[in-house]
XYZ file of C-alpha atoms in Angstrom:
554
model
C 84.138 88.311 76.141
C 87.023 86.452 77.822
C 84.893 83.651 78.590
C 84.286 82.869 75.224
C 87.217 81.327 75.477
C 85.698 78.371 77.174
C 81.914 78.353 76.304
C 81.641 79.591 72.836
C 82.086 78.065 69.066
C 82.498 74.036 68.287
C 85.957 73.882 69.672
C 84.504 74.686 73.006
C 81.670 71.621 72.804
C 83.329 69.734 75.382
C 83.739 72.790 77.908
C 79.931 73.194 77.672
C 79.368 69.699 78.231
C 81.106 70.321 81.465
C 79.042 73.531 81.951
C 75.858 71.401 81.516
C 77.321 69.580 84.085
C 76.944 71.992 86.264
C 73.535 72.862 85.425
C 73.988 75.660 83.434
C 71.713 76.919 80.876
C 72.082 78.389 77.401
C 70.759 81.534 79.002
C 73.191 81.535 81.767
C 76.275 80.902 79.154
C 75.244 83.581 77.094
C 75.652 86.110 79.520
C 79.332 87.413 81.262
C 81.090 84.832 83.860
C 81.563 86.758 86.932
C 83.528 85.088 89.556
C 82.569 85.492 93.412
C 85.448 84.993 95.363
C 84.298 83.849 98.680
C 86.307 83.769 101.724
C 83.358 81.933 103.548
C 84.946 79.583 106.539
C 83.583 78.385 109.969
C 86.785 78.948 111.551
C 87.173 82.486 111.109
C 84.860 84.999 112.998
C 84.881 87.516 110.739
C 84.147 84.990 107.417
C 81.137 83.519 108.713
C 78.879 85.476 107.498
C 80.171 85.629 104.154
C 78.085 83.137 102.401
C 75.215 85.405 102.862
C 77.232 88.215 101.559
C 78.363 85.993 98.762
C 74.323 85.117 98.071
C 73.433 88.771 97.928
C 76.662 89.417 95.526
C 75.421 86.489 93.286
C 71.582 88.045 93.069
C 73.081 91.683 92.336
C 75.132 90.350 89.573
C 72.211 88.042 88.308
C 69.786 91.217 88.591
C 72.506 93.221 86.400
C 72.538 90.514 83.541
C 75.723 88.726 84.527
C 76.398 84.917 85.533
C 77.624 84.170 88.700
C 80.138 81.334 89.842
C 81.590 81.197 93.383
C 85.030 80.012 94.234
C 86.902 79.734 97.605
C 89.574 81.795 99.168
C 91.153 80.457 102.266
C 91.673 82.728 105.616
C 93.411 82.824 108.555
C 92.114 84.151 112.011
C 95.323 85.934 113.429
C 93.595 85.745 116.825
C 93.454 82.154 117.236
C 96.766 81.487 115.400
C 97.974 84.279 118.037
C 101.158 82.990 119.842
C 102.280 80.074 118.811
C 103.663 78.182 115.831
C 100.170 78.905 113.711
C 101.110 82.568 113.562
C 104.063 81.649 111.313
C 101.254 80.964 108.504
C 99.502 84.166 108.655
C 101.464 86.328 106.270
C 102.396 83.417 104.329
C 99.025 83.026 103.456
C 98.690 86.520 101.770
C 100.638 85.041 98.892
C 98.803 81.664 98.543
C 95.310 83.313 98.141
C 96.558 85.728 95.628
C 98.255 82.903 93.661
C 95.151 80.505 94.020
C 92.566 83.252 92.729
C 95.019 83.496 89.549
C 95.272 80.210 88.869
C 91.277 79.944 89.334
C 90.570 83.156 87.485
C 92.253 82.530 84.578
C 91.759 78.382 84.337
C 88.245 79.582 83.945
C 88.463 82.284 82.001
C 86.192 84.828 84.251
C 85.074 88.219 82.649
C 84.953 89.671 86.126
C 85.232 89.304 89.455
C 84.049 90.094 92.547
C 86.158 89.624 95.725
C 84.823 89.062 99.146
C 87.329 89.094 101.748
C 87.424 90.288 105.029
C 90.358 89.369 107.590
C 94.024 90.115 107.948
C 96.066 88.771 105.373
C 92.522 87.860 103.086
C 92.024 91.322 101.971
C 95.936 92.296 100.633
C 95.774 88.877 99.161
C 93.024 89.476 97.235
C 94.130 92.701 96.246
C 97.062 91.343 94.992
C 95.479 88.827 92.387
C 93.150 92.103 91.358
C 95.905 93.776 90.095
C 97.391 90.863 88.990
C 94.804 89.590 86.835
C 93.571 93.086 86.002
C 90.174 91.865 84.626
C 87.164 94.290 85.841
C 87.186 93.724 90.034
C 85.244 94.967 93.020
C 85.644 94.538 96.569
C 82.848 93.758 99.217
C 84.099 92.780 102.512
C 82.021 90.770 105.348
C 82.238 93.928 107.634
C 83.682 94.919 111.072
C 82.271 93.431 114.463
C 80.037 95.399 117.055
C 82.156 96.455 119.807
C 81.480 94.132 123.150
C 80.571 96.092 126.464
C 82.209 95.182 129.776
C 81.106 96.447 133.037
C 79.117 99.262 130.953
C 82.022 100.118 128.568
C 82.865 99.441 125.182
C 85.785 96.941 124.548
C 87.259 94.706 121.776
C 89.848 92.078 121.356
C 92.915 93.949 122.276
C 91.265 94.721 125.777
C 90.843 90.452 125.944
C 94.442 90.324 125.643
C 95.546 92.589 127.728
C 93.307 91.177 130.590
C 95.562 88.109 130.342
C 98.517 90.435 131.147
C 96.506 92.250 133.661
C 95.650 88.969 135.684
C 99.420 87.602 135.020
C 100.264 90.811 136.969
C 97.754 90.273 139.671
C 95.478 93.280 138.735
C 92.718 91.375 137.528
C 90.639 88.459 138.367
C 90.028 85.458 137.154
C 86.235 86.303 136.972
C 87.094 89.338 135.209
C 89.006 87.699 132.508
C 86.220 85.211 131.791
C 83.764 88.118 131.883
C 86.339 89.924 128.991
C 86.355 86.386 127.569
C 82.302 86.356 127.329
C 81.543 89.818 126.143
C 84.610 91.219 124.023
C 83.687 89.407 120.565
C 80.150 89.780 120.801
C 78.973 89.256 117.107
C 80.315 87.875 113.783
C 82.660 90.285 111.890
C 86.452 91.527 111.736
C 87.604 92.428 114.777
C 85.976 96.093 116.217
C 89.028 98.350 116.138
C 91.295 99.918 113.948
C 93.223 96.590 113.322
C 94.950 94.922 109.959
C 91.629 93.776 108.645
C 89.305 96.919 109.355
C 92.483 99.101 108.252
C 92.710 97.027 104.680
C 88.883 97.218 104.103
C 88.847 100.593 104.783
C 91.967 101.189 102.509
C 90.291 99.100 99.727
C 87.849 102.154 99.781
C 90.490 104.815 99.718
C 92.361 102.995 96.780
C 88.901 103.097 94.802
C 88.516 99.246 94.797
C 85.169 99.214 96.833
C 81.838 101.343 97.553
C 81.218 103.438 100.124
C 80.917 101.596 103.614
C 83.016 98.877 102.784
C 85.273 99.295 105.424
C 82.907 100.230 108.259
C 79.328 99.311 107.742
C 78.868 96.370 110.645
C 78.416 92.884 109.495
C 75.573 92.238 111.166
C 73.773 95.244 109.518
C 71.020 94.557 106.830
C 72.882 97.246 105.030
C 75.560 95.222 104.679
C 73.623 92.944 102.671
C 72.714 95.941 100.133
C 75.961 96.920 99.902
C 76.926 93.311 98.608
C 74.167 93.615 95.874
C 75.229 97.021 94.593
C 78.603 95.486 94.624
C 77.293 92.821 92.243
C 75.329 95.101 89.820
C 78.315 97.374 89.894
C 81.003 94.771 88.766
C 78.745 94.844 85.418
C 79.022 98.256 85.317
C 82.470 97.947 85.277
C 82.958 95.354 82.906
C 80.760 97.253 80.503
C 82.806 100.105 80.646
C 85.795 98.041 80.863
C 87.332 99.792 84.210
C 90.080 97.802 85.152
C 92.054 97.298 88.531
C 95.455 98.867 87.237
C 93.066 101.732 85.866
C 91.957 102.244 89.164
C 95.159 101.347 91.312
C 97.606 103.663 89.883
C 100.441 105.597 91.290
C 98.462 108.903 92.620
C 95.801 106.172 94.327
C 98.631 104.442 96.430
C 99.113 107.910 97.417
C 95.614 108.627 98.252
C 95.717 105.415 100.297
C 98.656 106.308 102.024
C 97.054 109.651 103.266
C 94.353 107.970 104.285
C 95.854 105.341 106.196
C 97.645 107.941 108.023
C 94.461 110.173 109.028
C 92.687 106.916 110.227
C 95.687 105.650 112.202
C 95.736 102.107 110.901
C 97.600 98.901 111.671
C 101.744 99.225 110.911
C 100.663 95.823 108.725
C 99.312 98.312 105.972
C 103.185 99.274 105.475
C 103.522 95.600 104.369
C 100.499 95.095 102.214
C 100.416 98.941 100.334
C 103.993 97.942 98.878
C 103.040 94.501 97.957
C 99.497 95.287 96.255
C 101.274 98.151 94.355
C 104.352 95.836 93.334
C 101.330 93.681 91.291
C 99.625 96.757 90.021
C 103.564 97.653 88.616
C 103.525 100.981 91.112
C 107.224 101.098 93.487
C 105.903 102.253 96.800
C 108.861 102.792 99.190
C 108.469 103.932 102.773
C 110.591 107.013 102.343
C 107.161 107.959 100.563
C 105.248 107.306 103.550
C 107.031 109.351 106.432
C 106.738 112.250 103.374
C 102.921 111.839 103.413
C 102.767 111.607 107.215
C 104.523 114.923 107.644
C 101.697 116.479 105.752
C 99.076 114.454 107.239
C 96.850 115.072 110.191
C 96.113 112.287 112.072
C 92.212 112.648 112.168
C 91.050 109.553 114.088
C 92.072 107.391 117.617
C 90.048 103.977 117.068
C 90.834 101.226 119.437
C 93.513 100.310 120.289
C 94.657 104.037 119.812
C 91.280 105.727 121.708
C 87.876 104.487 123.106
C 85.952 104.658 119.676
C 85.192 101.543 117.180
C 84.521 100.827 113.173
C 80.881 101.068 114.263
C 81.482 104.703 115.249
C 83.480 105.326 112.241
C 80.384 104.242 110.512
C 77.794 106.308 112.217
C 80.239 109.845 111.765
C 80.233 109.104 108.064
C 83.012 106.586 107.277
C 86.088 106.470 105.286
C 84.628 109.081 102.535
C 83.898 111.555 105.386
C 87.602 111.266 106.538
C 88.763 111.948 102.731
C 86.601 114.845 102.804
C 88.021 116.168 105.807
C 91.340 115.707 104.104
C 90.410 117.225 100.770
C 89.737 120.333 102.889
C 93.338 120.676 102.777
C 94.091 119.734 99.431
C 95.262 116.419 100.379
C 93.874 114.147 97.674
C 93.895 113.312 93.976
C 90.099 113.740 93.734
C 90.313 113.347 89.509
C 90.894 109.441 89.819
C 88.124 106.824 88.530
C 87.434 104.471 91.162
C 84.956 100.940 91.300
C 82.139 103.305 91.980
C 81.993 104.311 88.055
C 82.796 107.950 89.396
C 85.814 110.172 90.788
C 87.173 110.227 94.176
C 85.932 113.908 93.733
C 82.263 112.850 93.209
C 82.272 109.890 95.461
C 83.163 112.287 98.400
C 81.316 115.034 97.825
C 78.527 115.992 100.579
C 80.014 113.406 102.473
C 79.915 115.238 105.842
C 81.703 114.613 109.318
C 78.760 113.662 111.343
C 80.756 113.339 114.545
C 83.990 115.408 115.297
C 84.747 113.281 118.123
C 85.292 110.306 116.238
C 86.603 112.106 113.056
C 88.370 115.414 114.126
C 88.492 118.147 112.098
C 91.497 118.948 110.030
C 91.359 122.046 112.325
C 91.760 120.202 115.254
C 93.835 116.969 114.682
C 94.477 114.496 117.169
C 98.211 115.112 115.743
C 99.524 117.264 112.883
C 101.486 114.106 111.682
C 99.936 111.031 110.620
C 99.547 107.936 112.826
C 102.512 105.492 111.347
C 106.086 106.743 111.539
C 109.037 104.868 109.821
C 112.296 105.458 111.617
C 115.562 104.583 110.273
C 118.886 104.623 112.032
C 121.876 102.167 112.674
C 119.507 99.497 114.187
C 117.309 99.479 111.139
C 119.363 101.115 108.019
C 116.360 100.285 105.906
C 114.049 101.204 108.259
C 111.335 99.967 110.730
C 107.834 100.767 111.214
C 105.776 102.368 114.469
C 102.088 103.254 114.680
C 102.678 106.989 116.086
C 99.062 107.075 116.829
C 99.011 104.543 119.277
C 101.688 105.842 121.284
C 101.712 107.861 124.726
C 103.325 110.999 124.677
C 106.289 110.395 127.019
C 107.473 107.136 124.710
C 107.694 108.963 121.584
C 111.115 109.520 122.959
C 112.631 106.812 124.874
C 116.117 105.501 125.814
C 116.638 102.513 127.576
C 118.976 98.980 127.780
C 118.122 96.218 125.570
C 116.624 93.055 127.331
C 117.410 90.792 124.150
C 115.280 87.738 122.838
C 115.585 85.232 120.424
C 112.163 84.147 119.637
C 108.808 85.831 120.895
C 108.183 83.109 123.721
C 110.854 83.992 125.498
C 110.186 87.419 125.793
C 106.542 86.452 126.913
C 108.317 84.511 129.797
C 109.860 87.328 130.839
C 107.634 89.897 130.541
C 104.926 87.969 132.787
C 107.935 86.711 135.282
C 108.535 90.354 136.239
C 111.847 90.262 134.630
C 111.157 93.374 132.188
C 111.275 96.883 134.404
C 110.426 100.172 133.502
C 112.997 102.165 131.054
C 114.117 98.788 129.277
C 113.687 98.410 125.700
C 112.572 94.683 124.628
C 114.260 93.357 121.637
C 112.580 90.320 119.884
C 114.736 89.200 116.529
C 114.793 86.057 114.213
C 110.742 86.982 113.886
C 111.321 88.288 110.429
C 110.076 87.007 107.286
C 112.724 84.582 106.699
C 113.617 84.128 110.403
C 110.398 83.262 111.819
C 109.663 82.295 109.313
C 106.560 83.948 108.409
C 106.857 87.281 110.605
C 105.084 86.377 113.130
C 102.892 89.346 114.700
C 103.215 89.936 118.633
C 100.328 90.625 120.103
C 101.219 88.564 123.312
C 104.327 90.715 124.328
C 102.675 93.908 123.901
C 99.433 93.275 125.463
C 101.506 91.313 128.463
C 103.282 94.804 128.669
C 99.975 96.894 128.679
C 98.812 94.586 131.311
C 101.589 94.550 133.283
C 101.401 98.414 133.887
C 104.765 99.070 131.806
C 102.991 100.249 128.607
C 103.943 103.952 129.200
C 107.446 103.009 130.160
C 108.752 99.870 127.902
C 109.404 99.793 124.206
C 109.558 96.601 122.291
C 111.485 96.500 118.727
C 111.500 93.215 116.682
C 112.194 92.164 113.238
C 108.676 90.583 113.665
C 105.491 92.707 113.193
C 102.385 93.613 115.155
C 98.695 93.067 115.303
C 96.579 96.297 114.361
C 95.349 95.457 118.413
C 99.078 96.319 119.702
C 99.330 99.415 121.105
C 102.255 101.597 122.559
C 106.212 101.924 121.502
C 105.709 98.646 119.319
C 108.556 99.030 116.783
C 108.268 96.470 113.910
C 109.405 95.280 110.647
C 113.227 96.154 111.523
C 115.087 95.494 108.505
C 117.595 93.919 107.456
C 116.241 91.528 109.633
C 118.144 89.301 112.172
C 118.213 86.177 109.994
C 120.087 87.908 107.121
C 122.811 89.078 109.687
C 120.978 92.639 110.223
C 122.239 94.939 113.299
C 119.287 93.906 115.013
C 120.928 90.493 115.162
C 124.127 92.126 116.707
C 122.402 93.830 119.904
C 123.788 92.689 123.060
C 122.097 92.668 126.360
C 122.161 96.115 127.911
C 123.219 97.965 124.744
C 121.643 101.419 125.166
C 119.057 101.876 122.583
C 117.721 105.428 121.163
C 114.167 105.820 119.773
C 113.004 109.132 118.771
C 109.647 108.762 116.925
C 108.605 112.357 116.129
C 112.285 112.576 114.220
C 112.023 109.172 112.542
C 115.510 107.705 114.171
C 116.198 104.736 116.093
C 119.690 103.588 116.971
C 121.709 101.875 119.378
C 124.862 103.503 121.017
C 127.650 101.236 119.642
C 130.099 102.146 117.286
C 130.324 101.260 113.888
C 133.470 99.477 114.763
C 132.281 97.189 117.544
C 129.401 96.531 115.384
C 131.276 95.457 112.391
C 133.507 93.052 115.318
C 130.138 91.810 116.241
C 129.136 91.238 112.746
C 132.478 89.212 111.609
C 131.677 86.958 114.563
C 127.823 86.074 113.736
C 126.660 83.281 112.198
C 123.182 82.798 110.484
C 121.127 80.776 112.757
C 120.131 77.155 111.388
C 116.524 77.317 110.015
C 114.060 75.877 112.131
C 111.761 74.713 109.536
C 113.391 73.173 106.649
C 110.513 71.507 104.568
C 106.976 72.496 103.486
C 105.474 75.481 102.562
C 107.140 78.168 105.161
C 110.766 76.668 104.370
C 109.344 77.721 100.383
C 108.217 80.883 101.371
C 111.436 81.647 103.113
C 113.796 80.803 100.516
C 111.584 83.518 98.558
C 110.811 85.978 100.863
C 112.076 89.710 100.692
C 112.702 91.807 103.462
C 109.660 93.839 105.589
C 110.538 96.954 103.861
C 109.787 95.977 100.551
C 106.475 94.377 101.621
C 107.684 90.912 101.967
C 107.059 89.794 98.344
C 108.211 86.840 97.120
C 110.886 86.719 94.008
C 112.691 83.594 93.171
C 116.038 82.766 93.337
């Protein structure tokens, strides 16, 4: 066992004295040491129940003959961090989480790991760590929040943000906003729509790194506790059989995950996280593959914010495995791959029927014949940009309008709420990319303001930043190269006509190559706003969004 490096032989007597200081018995030290990576904290609603999940995992590990040892991972609540400088610290935690988990696992020589994430960067950060460490590992998340209910209708956090925009537009009273405030987020758990956290937890099932139901069983259900116990037991089987993350997260597993991503209509953030996880697993995942997969994958789900169904309903309809079973009817998945269940994909999804064709459309009757995410290219984004196509109203799939240019999110929000943005406009928010932000802030506030002002079906938004999974509309992010490195988005001027054709995967600014070259010759890099601390180090190492915003040393 790997843990013998810290507990076996005379040379390790000092180490054992420290285990004695922990109160560990000889019987515990004779068993495999299983690290329980708990993301519990008291600031993130999706994590406040993880102490219970972790205790259940520990019980499962112990029942199956292992010695569970818990250590922490951090997590940021994107909702609380939204719309201020705190959002600069969201994406950057993905690498902190991966790095700190690697440090703890290697320093203490754990034999296996159970990862307990839940929210946006916490899930991919731990998946990156799992791929990097490559010791037997399984995932069990904290689970999704139940949907809220306002005036008899289910609702979620995205409606809450849009309510603020509606109030600014004068179409909602303060009392209405306060009712949303009290009722939109009724339980612990990751926010109830197909936002980034739930997208990544669902994709962890599709990748094969979690048990059935990991992405969809609500946080408050007792079934979630049972799932955690089973995960604890299952990791001991993975250890015995020496099934490791890189055995599971192969190139074909990422193809499966991208396929499920398109069918579910996941957050565009998955286009940042899947390439970064793949990189750690030694797999190259470029965004051209995403469009290829999208072209043959039907979009089967319209969960909030794309529609009016929620994760709890996806769970009741059969969950991720039911979606995968639908896709398998068209032969769109590689079913022979081994997974963390100890079985193959095909064995996992066999007999997982679709129990509600209104929530999971049958492959014969999809919302769209193509997937929920589109990657666009053109002279505005030569290296690509990304849009959640399934959350765009039909009339905005093709749009042309004048650029309204802002060099930060705050200026754009002021203009939107001040009534300065009108139907037909294309809002451009730049210098918010991985380097330029730094940290690539999510733009839920401006997208929600546009929707709340009644402009969701007539105004597009383009940014080198990114979007919350709660954003909807023609919200086009991850523009690469970003403005901070002199990408074409830095050269756009007020009034330039921008053409967007989502179905054709194109985005262009109607300015000649000669004029763009002249503008580029006069362009000057902006002085960095952040010059010290972690954000400055991050900005010096982070790569472009189209490569997953991974870190590379100079």
